[in-house]
Amino acid sequence: MRSGASAPGKVILFGEHFVVYGAPAILCAIDRRVAVTASANGTGRISISSALGSLESPPGRGISEIAPALRPLYFLADRMLAGRQGTGGIDITVESEIPPGAGLGSSSACCVAAAAAVSGLGSRIPRGRVLELAVEAEQTIFAGTSGADCAACMHGGIIRYSRDGGFSSIGQGRGFSLVIADSGTKHSTGSVVGTVGRFRGENRAEFEGMCREAAGLVEGVPGLLARGDAAGVGRLMNQNQECLRRIGVSNTTLDEMVRIGQGAAHGAKITGAGGGGCVVCLAGPGGPGPALRGFERAGYGCFEASIDCRGLDTF
Ligand code: PMV
């Protein structure tokens, strides 16, 4: 028996970090995907093959014994086998178009696709349960995840997400074009979130104020999207970047990239945890060309992305 699923990566357009503390965020899925295939095997072992490593192991091991990059996959396979009779095992293969550690949702897309592929080996479960499983799997690498990334990878399109309010679709961004530029430095979401937690501990009132400011920006976005006002969305992205800079998740490289993006597009900001990773720009009236050329001239890897509206797909 064989079951496959794919899910898109994502960018965070508004509200990263503040979402961890209850503020709403806006994310969109992008047209770069992770595909996961799961097959039942007769070996009684869990076997994983991905560009981030491979593993062949019996089920039932403590998750801390597993290499971090493979933990979500092992967790999902182990959970599936624990609920079954018999001596079967599971093979998992991952193919990804998304660079890891860049804030583009490679691990979340992998968790969503793997949760669907592995659970597809058993009796059918609702999509909501697939999302819960994906978030539990992601928690094996970052226990404090807000769950926003998995929701975006699962749903596709543009979503508004908050920890207590869940997620809702706020459009497909028709006519919007994104440019994503990579600083070339990988980041660890957990450690940048930890740094922000320390900033918050030392600057409680200022942080609360920024949470409210970031939340206020989010509230303005659905109306702008509905009117197709890319310039308005870009202006709010630039304001959101200022909040991110103030909480200390930018650096000189990211500042330079944001300057390039803001000079050549409607708006530009860090996407994801920061400290490294990527900058996302909303292309201006001249299309993606000016931002792409600006990043290329400065030596940064970059690409045009469009908004994925498929979300999770099974095959
Ligand atoms: O893993 P990244 O770089 O996409 O960042 C995740 C977004 C954070 O808000 C920083 C953390 C979270 O769980 O929402």
Coordinates of C-alpha atoms and ligand atoms in Angstrom, one line a residue:
M1 CA 0.0 0.0 0.0
R2 CA 1.2 3.5 -1.0
S3 CA 0.0 7.0 -0.2
G4 CA 1.4 10.3 -1.3
A5 CA 0.8 14.0 -0.6
S6 CA 2.4 17.3 -1.4
A7 CA 2.1 20.7 0.3
P8 CA 3.4 24.2 -0.6
G9 CA 5.9 26.3 1.3
K10 CA 4.8 29.7 2.6
V11 CA 5.8 33.2 3.4
I12 CA 4.6 35.3 6.3
L13 CA 3.4 38.6 5.0
F14 CA 2.5 40.0 8.5
G15 CA 2.8 39.2 12.1
E16 CA 5.7 36.7 12.6
H17 CA 6.9 36.5 16.2
F18 CA 3.9 38.6 17.5
V19 CA 1.7 35.6 16.5
V20 CA 3.5 33.5 19.1
Y21 CA 2.1 35.9 21.7
G22 CA -1.5 35.9 20.4
A23 CA -1.4 38.6 17.7
P24 CA -2.9 37.7 14.3
A25 CA -0.7 37.0 11.3
I26 CA -1.2 36.8 7.6
L27 CA 0.6 34.1 5.6
C28 CA 0.4 32.9 2.0
A29 CA 1.4 29.7 0.4
I30 CA 3.9 29.8 -2.5
D31 CA 4.4 27.8 -5.6
R32 CA 7.3 25.6 -4.3
R33 CA 6.3 22.3 -2.9
V34 CA 7.4 19.3 -0.7
A35 CA 6.1 15.8 -1.8
V36 CA 6.1 12.9 0.6
T37 CA 5.4 9.3 -0.3
A38 CA 4.6 6.7 2.4
S39 CA 4.5 3.0 1.8
A40 CA 3.8 0.1 4.1
N41 CA 6.7 -2.4 4.2
G42 CA 7.0 -5.8 5.8
T43 CA 10.3 -5.2 7.6
G44 CA 8.8 -3.9 10.8
R45 CA 11.1 -0.8 10.5
I46 CA 10.7 2.8 9.8
S47 CA 12.8 3.9 6.9
I48 CA 13.2 7.6 5.8
S49 CA 14.9 9.0 2.8
S50 CA 15.2 12.8 2.3
A51 CA 17.8 15.3 1.2
L52 CA 18.3 16.2 4.9
G53 CA 19.4 12.6 5.8
S54 CA 18.2 9.1 5.9
L55 CA 17.3 6.7 8.7
E56 CA 16.4 3.1 9.2
S57 CA 15.2 2.2 12.7
P58 CA 12.7 0.2 14.7
P59 CA 9.6 2.0 15.9
G60 CA 9.2 3.0 19.6
R61 CA 12.4 4.9 20.1
G62 CA 12.5 8.1 22.2
I63 CA 12.2 11.1 19.8
S64 CA 15.3 12.7 21.2
E65 CA 17.4 9.8 19.8
I66 CA 16.4 10.8 16.3
A67 CA 18.3 13.4 14.2
P68 CA 16.3 16.7 14.5
A69 CA 15.6 17.0 10.8
L70 CA 14.0 13.6 10.7
R71 CA 12.0 13.7 13.9
P72 CA 8.7 14.9 12.5
L73 CA 8.7 12.0 9.9
Y74 CA 9.8 9.4 12.5
F75 CA 7.1 10.7 14.9
L76 CA 4.3 10.4 12.3
A77 CA 5.4 6.9 11.2
D78 CA 5.8 5.7 14.8
R79 CA 2.4 7.1 15.8
M80 CA 0.8 5.3 12.9
L81 CA 2.5 2.0 13.7
A82 CA 1.6 2.2 17.4
G83 CA -2.1 2.3 16.5
R84 CA -1.9 -0.9 14.4
Q85 CA -1.7 -4.6 14.9
G86 CA 1.1 -6.6 13.3
T87 CA 4.7 -6.3 12.4
G88 CA 4.6 -3.9 9.5
G89 CA 6.9 -0.9 9.0
I90 CA 6.7 2.3 6.9
D91 CA 9.0 3.7 4.2
I92 CA 8.9 7.5 3.8
T93 CA 10.5 9.4 0.9
V94 CA 10.6 13.2 0.8
E95 CA 11.3 15.4 -2.3
S96 CA 11.5 19.1 -1.7
E97 CA 11.7 22.2 -3.9
I98 CA 12.0 24.5 -0.8
P99 CA 15.4 25.4 0.7
P100 CA 15.6 24.4 4.4
G101 CA 16.2 26.9 7.2
A102 CA 15.2 29.9 5.0
G103 CA 11.8 30.7 6.5
L104 CA 10.0 29.4 3.5
G105 CA 8.1 26.7 5.3
S106 CA 10.2 23.7 4.2
S107 CA 9.6 21.9 7.5
S108 CA 5.9 22.9 7.8
A109 CA 5.2 21.8 4.3
C110 CA 7.0 18.6 5.0
C111 CA 5.0 18.0 8.2
V112 CA 1.7 18.7 6.4
A113 CA 2.5 16.5 3.4
A114 CA 3.9 13.7 5.7
A115 CA 0.9 13.8 8.1
A116 CA -1.4 13.3 5.1
A117 CA 0.7 10.7 3.4
V118 CA 1.3 8.6 6.5
S119 CA -2.2 8.8 7.7
G120 CA -3.4 7.9 4.2
L121 CA -2.0 4.4 4.9
G122 CA -4.8 3.9 7.5
S123 CA -8.5 4.7 7.5
R124 CA -9.5 8.2 6.3
I125 CA -9.2 11.1 8.8
P126 CA -10.6 14.6 8.5
R127 CA -8.3 17.4 7.2
G128 CA -8.5 19.1 10.6
R129 CA -7.0 16.1 12.2
V130 CA -4.3 16.0 9.5
L131 CA -3.4 19.6 10.5
E132 CA -3.3 18.7 14.2
L133 CA -0.9 15.8 13.4
A134 CA 1.3 18.1 11.3
V135 CA 1.6 20.6 14.1
E136 CA 2.4 17.8 16.6
A137 CA 5.0 16.6 14.2
E138 CA 6.5 20.1 13.9
Q139 CA 6.6 20.4 17.7
T140 CA 9.2 17.7 17.7
I141 CA 11.6 20.2 16.3
F142 CA 10.2 23.5 17.7
A143 CA 7.9 22.9 20.7
G144 CA 6.7 26.5 20.7
T145 CA 5.4 26.7 17.2
S146 CA 2.3 28.9 16.8
G147 CA 1.0 26.5 14.2
A148 CA 0.6 29.3 11.7
D149 CA 3.0 27.9 9.1
C150 CA 1.4 24.5 9.0
A151 CA -2.1 26.1 8.6
A152 CA -0.8 28.1 5.6
C153 CA 0.9 25.1 4.0
M154 CA -2.3 23.0 4.5
H155 CA -4.8 25.6 3.3
G156 CA -3.0 27.4 0.4
G157 CA -3.9 31.0 -0.7
I158 CA -3.7 33.8 1.8
I159 CA -4.8 33.2 5.3
R160 CA -5.3 35.1 8.5
Y161 CA -4.2 33.1 11.5
S162 CA -4.2 33.5 15.3
R163 CA -3.5 31.1 18.0
D164 CA -6.9 31.3 19.6
G165 CA -9.0 32.1 16.5
G166 CA -7.6 29.5 14.1
F167 CA -7.4 30.4 10.4
S168 CA -9.6 31.8 7.7
S169 CA -9.0 32.4 4.0
I170 CA -8.7 36.1 3.1
G171 CA -8.1 35.7 -0.6
Q172 CA -5.9 34.4 -3.4
G173 CA -4.0 37.6 -4.1
R174 CA -4.8 37.5 -7.8
G175 CA -2.4 39.8 -9.7
F176 CA 0.0 39.9 -6.8
S177 CA 3.6 38.8 -7.6
L178 CA 6.2 38.1 -4.9
V179 CA 10.0 38.3 -5.1
I180 CA 11.9 36.3 -2.5
A181 CA 15.5 36.9 -1.8
D182 CA 17.7 34.6 0.3
S183 CA 20.4 36.0 2.7
G184 CA 22.2 32.7 2.3
T185 CA 22.3 32.3 6.1
K186 CA 20.2 29.5 7.6
H187 CA 18.3 30.3 10.8
S188 CA 17.0 28.3 13.7
T189 CA 13.4 29.4 14.4
G190 CA 13.6 28.1 18.0
S191 CA 16.7 30.2 18.8
V192 CA 15.4 33.4 17.2
V193 CA 12.1 33.0 19.0
G194 CA 14.1 32.5 22.2
T195 CA 16.0 35.8 21.5
V196 CA 12.6 37.6 21.0
G197 CA 11.3 36.0 24.2
R198 CA 14.3 37.6 26.1
F199 CA 13.7 41.0 24.4
R200 CA 10.0 40.7 25.6
G201 CA 11.1 39.8 29.1
E202 CA 13.2 43.0 29.3
N203 CA 10.9 45.3 27.4
R204 CA 7.4 44.1 28.4
A205 CA 5.5 47.4 27.8
E206 CA 7.3 48.2 24.5
F207 CA 6.7 44.7 23.2
E208 CA 3.0 44.7 24.1
G209 CA 2.8 48.0 22.2
M210 CA 4.4 46.5 19.1
C211 CA 2.1 43.5 19.3
R212 CA -0.8 45.9 19.2
E213 CA 0.8 47.8 16.3
A214 CA 1.5 44.6 14.3
A215 CA -2.1 43.4 15.0
G216 CA -3.4 46.7 13.8
L217 CA -1.5 46.3 10.5
V218 CA -3.1 42.9 10.0
E219 CA -6.6 44.3 10.4
G220 CA -6.0 46.6 7.5
V221 CA -5.0 43.9 5.0
P222 CA -8.2 42.1 4.1
G223 CA -9.8 45.3 2.8
L224 CA -6.7 46.2 0.7
L225 CA -6.6 42.7 -0.7
A226 CA -10.3 42.8 -1.6
R227 CA -9.6 46.1 -3.5
G228 CA -6.5 44.6 -5.1
D229 CA -4.5 47.5 -3.6
A230 CA -1.0 46.1 -3.7
A231 CA 0.6 49.5 -3.0
G232 CA -1.4 49.7 0.2
V233 CA -0.4 46.1 1.3
G234 CA 3.3 47.0 0.5
R235 CA 3.2 50.1 2.7
L236 CA 1.9 48.0 5.6
M237 CA 4.6 45.4 5.0
N238 CA 7.2 48.1 5.3
Q239 CA 5.7 49.2 8.6
N240 CA 5.7 45.6 9.8
Q241 CA 9.4 45.4 8.9
E242 CA 10.0 48.3 11.3
C243 CA 8.4 46.3 14.1
L244 CA 10.6 43.3 13.3
R245 CA 13.7 45.5 13.2
R246 CA 12.9 46.9 16.7
I247 CA 12.6 43.5 18.3
G248 CA 16.0 42.6 17.0
V249 CA 15.5 39.9 14.4
S250 CA 17.0 41.9 11.5
N251 CA 20.8 42.3 10.9
T252 CA 23.0 44.4 8.6
T253 CA 22.5 41.9 5.7
L254 CA 18.7 41.7 6.1
D255 CA 18.6 45.5 6.5
E256 CA 20.4 45.9 3.2
M257 CA 18.2 43.4 1.4
V258 CA 15.0 45.1 2.8
R259 CA 16.4 48.5 1.5
I260 CA 16.9 46.9 -2.0
G261 CA 13.4 45.4 -1.9
Q262 CA 11.7 48.5 -0.7
G263 CA 13.4 50.6 -3.4
A264 CA 12.2 48.3 -6.2
A265 CA 8.8 47.0 -5.0
H266 CA 5.7 48.1 -3.2
G267 CA 7.0 46.7 0.0
A268 CA 9.6 44.4 1.5
K269 CA 10.2 42.7 4.8
I270 CA 11.8 39.7 6.5
T271 CA 9.7 36.6 6.2
G272 CA 9.7 34.1 9.1
A273 CA 11.9 34.2 12.1
G274 CA 14.7 36.4 10.8
G275 CA 18.3 36.4 11.9
G276 CA 19.0 35.0 8.4
G277 CA 16.6 33.4 5.9
C278 CA 14.7 35.4 3.4
V279 CA 13.2 38.7 2.6
V280 CA 9.8 38.9 0.7
C281 CA 8.8 41.7 -1.6
L282 CA 5.5 42.6 -3.1
A283 CA 6.3 43.5 -6.7
G284 CA 5.4 47.0 -7.9
P285 CA 3.9 48.3 -11.1
G286 CA 7.0 47.3 -13.1
G287 CA 6.4 43.6 -12.0
P288 CA 9.1 41.5 -10.4
G289 CA 12.0 42.6 -12.7
P290 CA 13.3 45.6 -10.8
A291 CA 13.5 43.7 -7.4
L292 CA 15.0 40.6 -9.1
R293 CA 17.7 42.8 -10.8
G294 CA 18.4 44.7 -7.6
F295 CA 19.0 41.5 -5.6
E296 CA 21.1 39.9 -8.4
R297 CA 23.3 43.0 -8.7
A298 CA 23.9 42.9 -5.0
G299 CA 24.8 39.1 -5.2
Y300 CA 21.7 37.6 -3.5
G301 CA 19.9 34.6 -4.7
C302 CA 16.3 35.4 -5.6
F303 CA 13.3 34.2 -7.4
E304 CA 9.8 35.2 -8.4
A305 CA 7.0 33.3 -6.6
S306 CA 3.3 33.2 -7.1
I307 CA 0.7 32.4 -4.6
D308 CA -0.3 28.7 -4.4
C309 CA -4.0 28.2 -4.1
R310 CA -3.9 24.4 -4.1
G311 CA -2.7 23.8 -0.5
L312 CA -2.4 20.2 0.5
D313 CA -2.9 17.7 -2.4
T314 CA -2.9 14.0 -2.2
F315 CA -1.9 11.5 -4.9
Ligands
PMV1 O1 10.2 29.0 10.8 P1 9.9 30.4 10.3 O2 11.2 31.1 9.9 O3 8.9 30.4 9.2 O4 9.3 31.3 11.4 C1 8.1 30.9 12.0 C2 7.3 32.1 12.5 C3 7.5 32.5 13.9 O5 6.4 33.4 14.2 C4 8.8 33.2 14.2 C5 7.3 31.3 14.9 C6 5.9 30.7 14.9 O6 5.9 29.5 15.3 O7 5.0 31.3 14.5

